[in-house]
């Protein structure tokens, strides 16, 4: 009886020893083969970007805007800090169903500089509604296309689409040629398997230089591929 208890306890310790790095975000065997990065917003508070860059982070996506008029109050600080620390830097927009694609694109363009060598813009598509003020947009597909086309014309590169399984299945099945950033915690994405370029594999990890939990991402490629991904084309407008 005592021996059985000991064996059970050792097995539990072993499982915890494997699970703890997953929960903490220190190690993920599925993501380890890829280049690692983070995404941040005001929720992470002040960030020591040099300390974060000395960990395994090689790129950072930073929240810039949301909807038609919101600007993340830490965007400018995070954008410059990540760049000075030597990370590849990109900006993302949280797309709501409450303002037109043109209005949301204008908000992003007013906020995010056009910089050679930046990562492609990203649009966060997960808001399922409803809207607190005003109606929900009737043509989600069309408004997303307007947003993507407007940013592509301005920045010279097609934005990537961050999404969840729920939003994708509801609204993005008819986007056959886009590049995706997939949220799939811990395990590799089970949809858009041939189309994802970034995989968000953790949403509450701990990293040096950041006092609050942080999202972890894996870029599908090596350092050379990441450098190519960050090569901005000439804008058409």
Tab-separated table of N, CA and C in Angstrom, residues 51-170:
chain	number	residue	atom	x	y	z
A	51	UNK	N	15.860	43.636	-21.481
A	51	UNK	CA	15.803	42.369	-20.756
A	51	UNK	C	14.986	41.344	-21.529
A	52	UNK	N	13.885	41.769	-22.116
A	52	UNK	CA	13.060	40.847	-22.895
A	52	UNK	C	13.817	40.343	-24.116
A	53	UNK	N	14.560	41.228	-24.770
A	53	UNK	CA	15.328	40.834	-25.953
A	53	UNK	C	16.439	39.854	-25.611
A	54	UNK	N	16.943	39.901	-24.382
A	54	UNK	CA	17.991	38.955	-23.982
A	54	UNK	C	17.434	37.563	-23.697
A	55	UNK	N	16.119	37.448	-23.608
A	55	UNK	CA	15.519	36.114	-23.497
A	55	UNK	C	15.421	35.534	-24.909
A	56	UNK	N	14.429	34.729	-25.186
A	56	UNK	CA	14.370	34.111	-26.510
A	56	UNK	C	13.516	34.884	-27.511
A	57	UNK	N	13.069	36.084	-27.184
A	57	UNK	CA	12.205	36.860	-28.078
A	57	UNK	C	13.033	37.503	-29.189
A	58	UNK	N	12.585	37.299	-30.439
A	58	UNK	CA	13.255	37.911	-31.576
A	58	UNK	C	12.352	38.912	-32.303
A	59	UNK	N	11.054	38.861	-32.021
A	59	UNK	CA	10.151	39.815	-32.661
A	59	UNK	C	9.022	40.155	-31.699
A	60	UNK	N	8.371	41.281	-31.976
A	60	UNK	CA	7.266	41.731	-31.120
A	60	UNK	C	6.205	42.402	-31.978
A	61	UNK	N	4.970	41.992	-31.770
A	61	UNK	CA	3.835	42.715	-32.319
A	61	UNK	C	3.219	43.545	-31.197
A	62	UNK	N	2.945	44.807	-31.492
A	62	UNK	CA	2.525	45.772	-30.480
A	62	UNK	C	1.162	46.331	-30.860
A	63	UNK	N	0.245	46.313	-29.900
A	63	UNK	CA	-1.075	46.861	-30.189
A	63	UNK	C	-0.968	48.360	-30.429
A	64	UNK	N	-1.550	48.789	-31.541
A	64	UNK	CA	-1.548	50.207	-31.890
A	64	UNK	C	-2.932	50.824	-31.701
A	65	UNK	N	-3.944	50.173	-32.270
A	65	UNK	CA	-5.262	50.804	-32.355
A	65	UNK	C	-6.371	49.781	-32.182
A	66	UNK	N	-7.570	50.321	-31.992
A	66	UNK	CA	-8.779	49.502	-31.879
A	66	UNK	C	-9.958	50.310	-32.399
A	67	UNK	N	-10.778	49.674	-33.204
A	67	UNK	CA	-11.954	50.370	-33.714
A	67	UNK	C	-11.597	51.595	-34.534
A	68	UNK	N	-12.469	52.612	-34.456
A	68	UNK	CA	-12.290	53.789	-35.299
A	68	UNK	C	-11.496	54.917	-34.692
A	69	UNK	N	-11.243	54.883	-33.360
A	69	UNK	CA	-10.566	56.032	-32.765
A	69	UNK	C	-9.672	55.708	-31.569
A	70	UNK	N	-9.659	54.472	-31.072
A	70	UNK	CA	-8.848	54.164	-29.891
A	70	UNK	C	-7.393	53.933	-30.289
A	71	UNK	N	-6.486	54.533	-29.510
A	71	UNK	CA	-5.040	54.324	-29.666
A	71	UNK	C	-4.501	53.790	-28.351
A	72	UNK	N	-3.773	52.690	-28.405
A	72	UNK	CA	-3.192	52.133	-27.192
A	72	UNK	C	-2.213	53.148	-26.592
A	73	UNK	N	-2.370	53.511	-25.317
A	73	UNK	CA	-1.537	54.567	-24.738
A	73	UNK	C	-0.062	54.200	-24.619
A	74	UNK	N	0.286	52.938	-24.730
A	74	UNK	CA	1.686	52.545	-24.642
A	74	UNK	C	2.277	52.190	-26.005
A	75	UNK	N	1.525	52.424	-27.082
A	75	UNK	CA	2.029	52.018	-28.388
A	75	UNK	C	3.355	52.678	-28.736
A	76	UNK	N	3.407	53.997	-28.685
A	76	UNK	CA	4.622	54.707	-29.118
A	76	UNK	C	5.831	54.289	-28.286
A	77	UNK	N	5.647	54.155	-26.985
A	77	UNK	CA	6.757	53.749	-26.106
A	77	UNK	C	7.208	52.337	-26.422
A	78	UNK	N	6.254	51.427	-26.584
A	78	UNK	CA	6.615	50.040	-26.892
A	78	UNK	C	7.253	49.914	-28.269
A	79	UNK	N	6.728	50.651	-29.236
A	79	UNK	CA	7.260	50.593	-30.599
A	79	UNK	C	8.728	51.014	-30.634
A	80	UNK	N	9.036	52.143	-30.018
A	80	UNK	CA	10.415	52.621	-30.028
A	80	UNK	C	11.313	51.751	-29.147
A	81	UNK	N	10.814	51.312	-27.995
A	81	UNK	CA	11.628	50.502	-27.090
A	81	UNK	C	11.998	49.165	-27.687
A	82	UNK	N	11.048	48.500	-28.335
A	82	UNK	CA	11.333	47.204	-28.956
A	82	UNK	C	12.326	47.354	-30.098
A	83	UNK	N	12.184	48.415	-30.868
A	83	UNK	CA	13.112	48.640	-31.966
A	83	UNK	C	14.527	48.910	-31.486
A	84	UNK	N	14.657	49.739	-30.454
A	84	UNK	CA	15.988	50.031	-29.919
A	84	UNK	C	16.652	48.784	-29.339
A	85	UNK	N	15.845	47.853	-28.842
A	85	UNK	CA	16.390	46.627	-28.262
A	85	UNK	C	16.784	45.598	-29.315
A	86	UNK	N	16.516	45.896	-30.580
A	86	UNK	CA	16.959	45.027	-31.656
A	86	UNK	C	15.956	43.988	-32.105
A	87	UNK	N	14.706	44.092	-31.650
A	87	UNK	CA	13.689	43.151	-32.083
A	87	UNK	C	13.076	43.588	-33.411
A	88	UNK	N	12.634	42.627	-34.194
A	88	UNK	CA	11.775	42.943	-35.329
A	88	UNK	C	10.424	43.371	-34.761
A	89	UNK	N	9.875	44.475	-35.268
A	89	UNK	CA	8.687	45.064	-34.655
A	89	UNK	C	7.575	45.232	-35.692
A	90	UNK	N	6.362	44.878	-35.263
A	90	UNK	CA	5.176	45.112	-36.070
A	90	UNK	C	4.053	45.647	-35.200
A	91	UNK	N	3.044	46.212	-35.823
A	91	UNK	CA	1.895	46.772	-35.098
A	91	UNK	C	0.632	46.013	-35.482
A	92	UNK	N	-0.303	45.930	-34.518
A	92	UNK	CA	-1.572	45.290	-34.840
A	92	UNK	C	-2.751	46.157	-34.423
A	93	UNK	N	-3.859	45.913	-35.108
A	93	UNK	CA	-5.110	46.625	-34.876
A	93	UNK	C	-6.171	45.637	-34.426
A	94	UNK	N	-6.913	45.979	-33.370
A	94	UNK	CA	-8.040	45.164	-32.931
A	94	UNK	C	-9.276	45.623	-33.687
A	95	UNK	N	-9.769	44.741	-34.551
A	95	UNK	CA	-10.886	45.068	-35.439
A	95	UNK	C	-12.204	44.808	-34.721
A	96	UNK	N	-13.057	45.813	-34.668
A	96	UNK	CA	-14.380	45.645	-34.075
A	96	UNK	C	-15.427	45.559	-35.182
A	97	UNK	N	-16.604	45.110	-34.843
A	97	UNK	CA	-17.698	45.014	-35.797
A	97	UNK	C	-18.600	46.241	-35.721
A	98	UNK	N	-18.053	47.320	-35.152
A	98	UNK	CA	-18.873	48.492	-34.823
A	98	UNK	C	-18.522	49.736	-35.622
A	99	UNK	N	-17.406	49.722	-36.358
A	99	UNK	CA	-17.010	50.853	-37.203
A	99	UNK	C	-16.579	50.304	-38.551
A	100	UNK	N	-16.696	51.093	-39.567
A	100	UNK	CA	-16.399	50.619	-40.919
A	100	UNK	C	-14.918	50.260	-41.061
A	101	UNK	N	-14.638	49.417	-42.056
A	101	UNK	CA	-13.252	49.071	-42.327
A	101	UNK	C	-12.421	50.279	-42.701
A	102	UNK	N	-13.014	51.229	-43.434
A	102	UNK	CA	-12.289	52.441	-43.827
A	102	UNK	C	-11.942	53.290	-42.613
A	103	UNK	N	-12.872	53.450	-41.678
A	103	UNK	CA	-12.599	54.229	-40.469
A	103	UNK	C	-11.498	53.574	-39.626
A	104	UNK	N	-11.548	52.266	-39.517
A	104	UNK	CA	-10.548	51.575	-38.708
A	104	UNK	C	-9.169	51.616	-39.369
A	105	UNK	N	-9.143	51.503	-40.689
A	105	UNK	CA	-7.871	51.624	-41.400
A	105	UNK	C	-7.273	53.021	-41.218
A	106	UNK	N	-8.116	54.044	-41.273
A	106	UNK	CA	-7.632	55.415	-41.085
A	106	UNK	C	-7.055	55.609	-39.700
A	107	UNK	N	-7.663	55.022	-38.693
A	107	UNK	CA	-7.147	55.107	-37.326
A	107	UNK	C	-5.757	54.494	-37.236
A	108	UNK	N	-5.581	53.324	-37.833
A	108	UNK	CA	-4.286	52.650	-37.809
A	108	UNK	C	-3.223	53.469	-38.552
A	109	UNK	N	-3.573	53.964	-39.729
A	109	UNK	CA	-2.608	54.708	-40.544
A	109	UNK	C	-2.190	56.003	-39.856
A	110	UNK	N	-3.108	56.650	-39.158
A	110	UNK	CA	-2.753	57.865	-38.406
A	110	UNK	C	-1.743	57.568	-37.294
A	111	UNK	N	-1.738	56.355	-36.805
A	111	UNK	CA	-0.989	56.018	-35.595
A	111	UNK	C	0.346	55.338	-35.872
A	112	UNK	N	0.397	54.477	-36.862
A	112	UNK	CA	1.556	53.612	-37.081
A	112	UNK	C	2.423	54.163	-38.203
A	113	UNK	N	3.682	54.451	-37.939
A	113	UNK	CA	4.554	54.993	-38.988
A	113	UNK	C	4.854	53.962	-40.067
A	114	UNK	N	5.144	54.442	-41.241
A	114	UNK	CA	5.548	53.583	-42.360
A	114	UNK	C	7.069	53.483	-42.324
A	115	UNK	N	7.557	52.348	-41.843
A	115	UNK	CA	8.988	52.175	-41.587
A	115	UNK	C	9.498	50.972	-42.367
A	116	UNK	N	10.546	51.165	-43.139
A	116	UNK	CA	11.160	50.056	-43.856
A	116	UNK	C	11.742	49.064	-42.843
A	117	UNK	N	11.478	47.790	-43.040
A	117	UNK	CA	11.989	46.772	-42.142
A	117	UNK	C	11.044	46.379	-41.033
A	118	UNK	N	9.883	47.039	-40.959
A	118	UNK	CA	8.883	46.637	-39.962
A	118	UNK	C	8.188	45.364	-40.428
A	119	UNK	N	7.691	44.607	-39.473
A	119	UNK	CA	6.875	43.452	-39.809
A	119	UNK	C	5.570	43.917	-40.462
A	120	UNK	N	4.953	43.076	-41.281
A	120	UNK	CA	3.678	43.474	-41.888
A	120	UNK	C	2.646	43.834	-40.822
A	121	UNK	N	1.787	44.798	-41.090
A	121	UNK	CA	0.704	45.085	-40.143
A	121	UNK	C	-0.141	43.826	-39.907
A	122	UNK	N	-0.758	43.762	-38.737
A	122	UNK	CA	-1.632	42.637	-38.413
A	122	UNK	C	-2.982	43.171	-37.954
A	123	UNK	N	-4.025	42.421	-38.265
A	123	UNK	CA	-5.370	42.787	-37.816
A	123	UNK	C	-5.901	41.648	-36.959
A	124	UNK	N	-6.302	41.993	-35.747
A	124	UNK	CA	-6.819	41.037	-34.764
A	124	UNK	C	-8.323	40.874	-34.994
A	125	UNK	N	-8.704	39.704	-35.491
A	125	UNK	CA	-10.092	39.421	-35.839
A	125	UNK	C	-10.635	38.348	-34.903
A	126	UNK	N	-11.213	38.810	-33.810
A	126	UNK	CA	-11.800	37.875	-32.846
A	126	UNK	C	-13.064	38.428	-32.194
A	127	UNK	N	-13.347	39.719	-32.399
A	127	UNK	CA	-14.514	40.338	-31.768
A	127	UNK	C	-15.792	39.824	-32.411
A	128	UNK	N	-16.609	39.119	-31.652
A	128	UNK	CA	-17.839	38.534	-32.171
A	128	UNK	C	-19.065	39.430	-31.956
A	129	UNK	N	-18.873	40.588	-31.303
A	129	UNK	CA	-19.991	41.473	-31.025
A	129	UNK	C	-20.733	41.028	-29.771
A	130	UNK	N	-21.848	41.690	-29.430
A	130	UNK	CA	-22.457	42.812	-30.149
A	130	UNK	C	-21.752	44.123	-29.844
A	131	UNK	N	-22.166	45.173	-30.514
A	131	UNK	CA	-21.599	46.491	-30.273
A	131	UNK	C	-22.344	47.172	-29.130
A	132	UNK	N	-21.600	47.853	-28.276
A	132	UNK	CA	-22.227	48.571	-27.165
A	132	UNK	C	-22.971	49.795	-27.645
A	133	UNK	N	-22.436	50.428	-28.689
A	133	UNK	CA	-23.091	51.619	-29.249
A	133	UNK	C	-23.216	51.454	-30.762
A	134	UNK	N	-24.415	51.572	-31.259
A	134	UNK	CA	-24.630	51.468	-32.689
A	134	UNK	C	-24.773	50.037	-33.165
A	135	UNK	N	-25.093	49.872	-34.438
A	135	UNK	CA	-25.342	48.534	-34.984
A	135	UNK	C	-24.050	47.795	-35.312
A	136	UNK	N	-24.162	46.485	-35.363
A	136	UNK	CA	-23.063	45.658	-35.836
A	136	UNK	C	-23.029	45.713	-37.359
A	137	UNK	N	-21.828	45.760	-37.946
A	137	UNK	CA	-21.720	45.868	-39.401
A	137	UNK	C	-22.411	44.684	-40.075
A	138	UNK	N	-23.039	44.953	-41.194
A	138	UNK	CA	-23.813	43.928	-41.894
A	138	UNK	C	-22.958	43.084	-42.830
A	139	UNK	N	-21.873	43.649	-43.359
A	139	UNK	CA	-21.021	42.944	-44.316
A	139	UNK	C	-19.612	42.839	-43.741
A	140	UNK	N	-19.408	41.879	-42.857
A	140	UNK	CA	-18.107	41.746	-42.192
A	140	UNK	C	-17.023	41.426	-43.202
A	141	UNK	N	-17.287	40.508	-44.117
A	141	UNK	CA	-16.302	40.135	-45.134
A	141	UNK	C	-15.854	41.364	-45.926
A	142	UNK	N	-16.814	42.138	-46.399
A	142	UNK	CA	-16.481	43.304	-47.205
A	142	UNK	C	-15.706	44.355	-46.446
A	143	UNK	N	-16.062	44.584	-45.184
A	143	UNK	CA	-15.370	45.599	-44.392
A	143	UNK	C	-13.942	45.167	-44.061
A	144	UNK	N	-13.725	43.873	-43.819
A	144	UNK	CA	-12.367	43.381	-43.588
A	144	UNK	C	-11.520	43.556	-44.843
A	145	UNK	N	-12.092	43.267	-46.002
A	145	UNK	CA	-11.360	43.438	-47.257
A	145	UNK	C	-10.970	44.896	-47.459
A	146	UNK	N	-11.879	45.820	-47.182
A	146	UNK	CA	-11.556	47.249	-47.299
A	146	UNK	C	-10.385	47.595	-46.384
A	147	UNK	N	-10.428	47.117	-45.159
A	147	UNK	CA	-9.343	47.380	-44.210
A	147	UNK	C	-8.016	46.843	-44.750
A	148	UNK	N	-8.007	45.596	-45.204
A	148	UNK	CA	-6.769	44.986	-45.707
A	148	UNK	C	-6.245	45.726	-46.926
A	149	UNK	N	-7.126	46.031	-47.866
A	149	UNK	CA	-6.692	46.706	-49.095
A	149	UNK	C	-6.139	48.097	-48.802
A	150	UNK	N	-6.764	48.815	-47.876
A	150	UNK	CA	-6.308	50.167	-47.553
A	150	UNK	C	-4.927	50.142	-46.918
A	151	UNK	N	-4.712	49.229	-45.994
A	151	UNK	CA	-3.395	49.136	-45.360
A	151	UNK	C	-2.337	48.661	-46.350
A	152	UNK	N	-2.700	47.731	-47.215
A	152	UNK	CA	-1.731	47.260	-48.207
A	152	UNK	C	-1.293	48.394	-49.127
A	153	UNK	N	-2.240	49.223	-49.543
A	153	UNK	CA	-1.895	50.350	-50.405
A	153	UNK	C	-0.974	51.338	-49.710
A	154	UNK	N	-1.180	51.544	-48.414
A	154	UNK	CA	-0.392	52.531	-47.676
A	154	UNK	C	0.987	52.003	-47.283
A	155	UNK	N	1.050	50.769	-46.795
A	155	UNK	CA	2.319	50.235	-46.262
A	155	UNK	C	3.087	49.388	-47.268
A	156	UNK	N	2.453	49.035	-48.380
A	156	UNK	CA	3.155	48.282	-49.399
A	156	UNK	C	3.283	46.805	-49.116
A	157	UNK	N	2.535	46.300	-48.160
A	157	UNK	CA	2.591	44.878	-47.833
A	157	UNK	C	1.223	44.446	-47.315
A	158	UNK	N	0.812	43.249	-47.660
A	158	UNK	CA	-0.493	42.752	-47.228
A	158	UNK	C	-0.470	42.449	-45.737
A	159	UNK	N	-1.447	42.954	-44.964
A	159	UNK	CA	-1.500	42.614	-43.539
A	159	UNK	C	-1.740	41.121	-43.334
A	160	UNK	N	-1.364	40.630	-42.159
A	160	UNK	CA	-1.688	39.263	-41.781
A	160	UNK	C	-2.902	39.280	-40.866
A	161	UNK	N	-3.609	38.154	-40.807
A	161	UNK	CA	-4.873	38.070	-40.074
A	161	UNK	C	-4.692	37.209	-38.829
A	162	UNK	N	-4.773	37.838	-37.655
A	162	UNK	CA	-4.798	37.095	-36.401
A	162	UNK	C	-6.239	36.684	-36.129
A	163	UNK	N	-6.445	35.412	-35.774
A	163	UNK	CA	-7.815	35.006	-35.503
A	163	UNK	C	-7.890	33.782	-34.612
A	164	UNK	N	-9.085	33.573	-34.096
A	164	UNK	CA	-9.418	32.392	-33.307
A	164	UNK	C	-10.219	31.430	-34.176
A	165	UNK	N	-10.373	30.203	-33.702
A	165	UNK	CA	-11.166	29.236	-34.471
A	165	UNK	C	-12.616	29.712	-34.598
A	166	UNK	N	-13.162	30.275	-33.532
A	166	UNK	CA	-14.551	30.701	-33.546
A	166	UNK	C	-14.794	31.771	-34.610
A	167	UNK	N	-13.959	32.827	-34.620
A	167	UNK	CA	-14.165	33.901	-35.583
A	167	UNK	C	-13.876	33.417	-36.992
A	168	UNK	N	-12.835	32.625	-37.137
A	168	UNK	CA	-12.493	32.119	-38.466
A	168	UNK	C	-13.657	31.356	-39.085
A	169	UNK	N	-14.217	30.418	-38.331
A	169	UNK	CA	-15.280	29.593	-38.883
A	169	UNK	C	-16.543	30.408	-39.169
A	170	UNK	N	-16.745	31.476	-38.410
A	170	UNK	CA	-17.929	32.302	-38.610
A	170	UNK	C	-17.782	33.269	-39.780
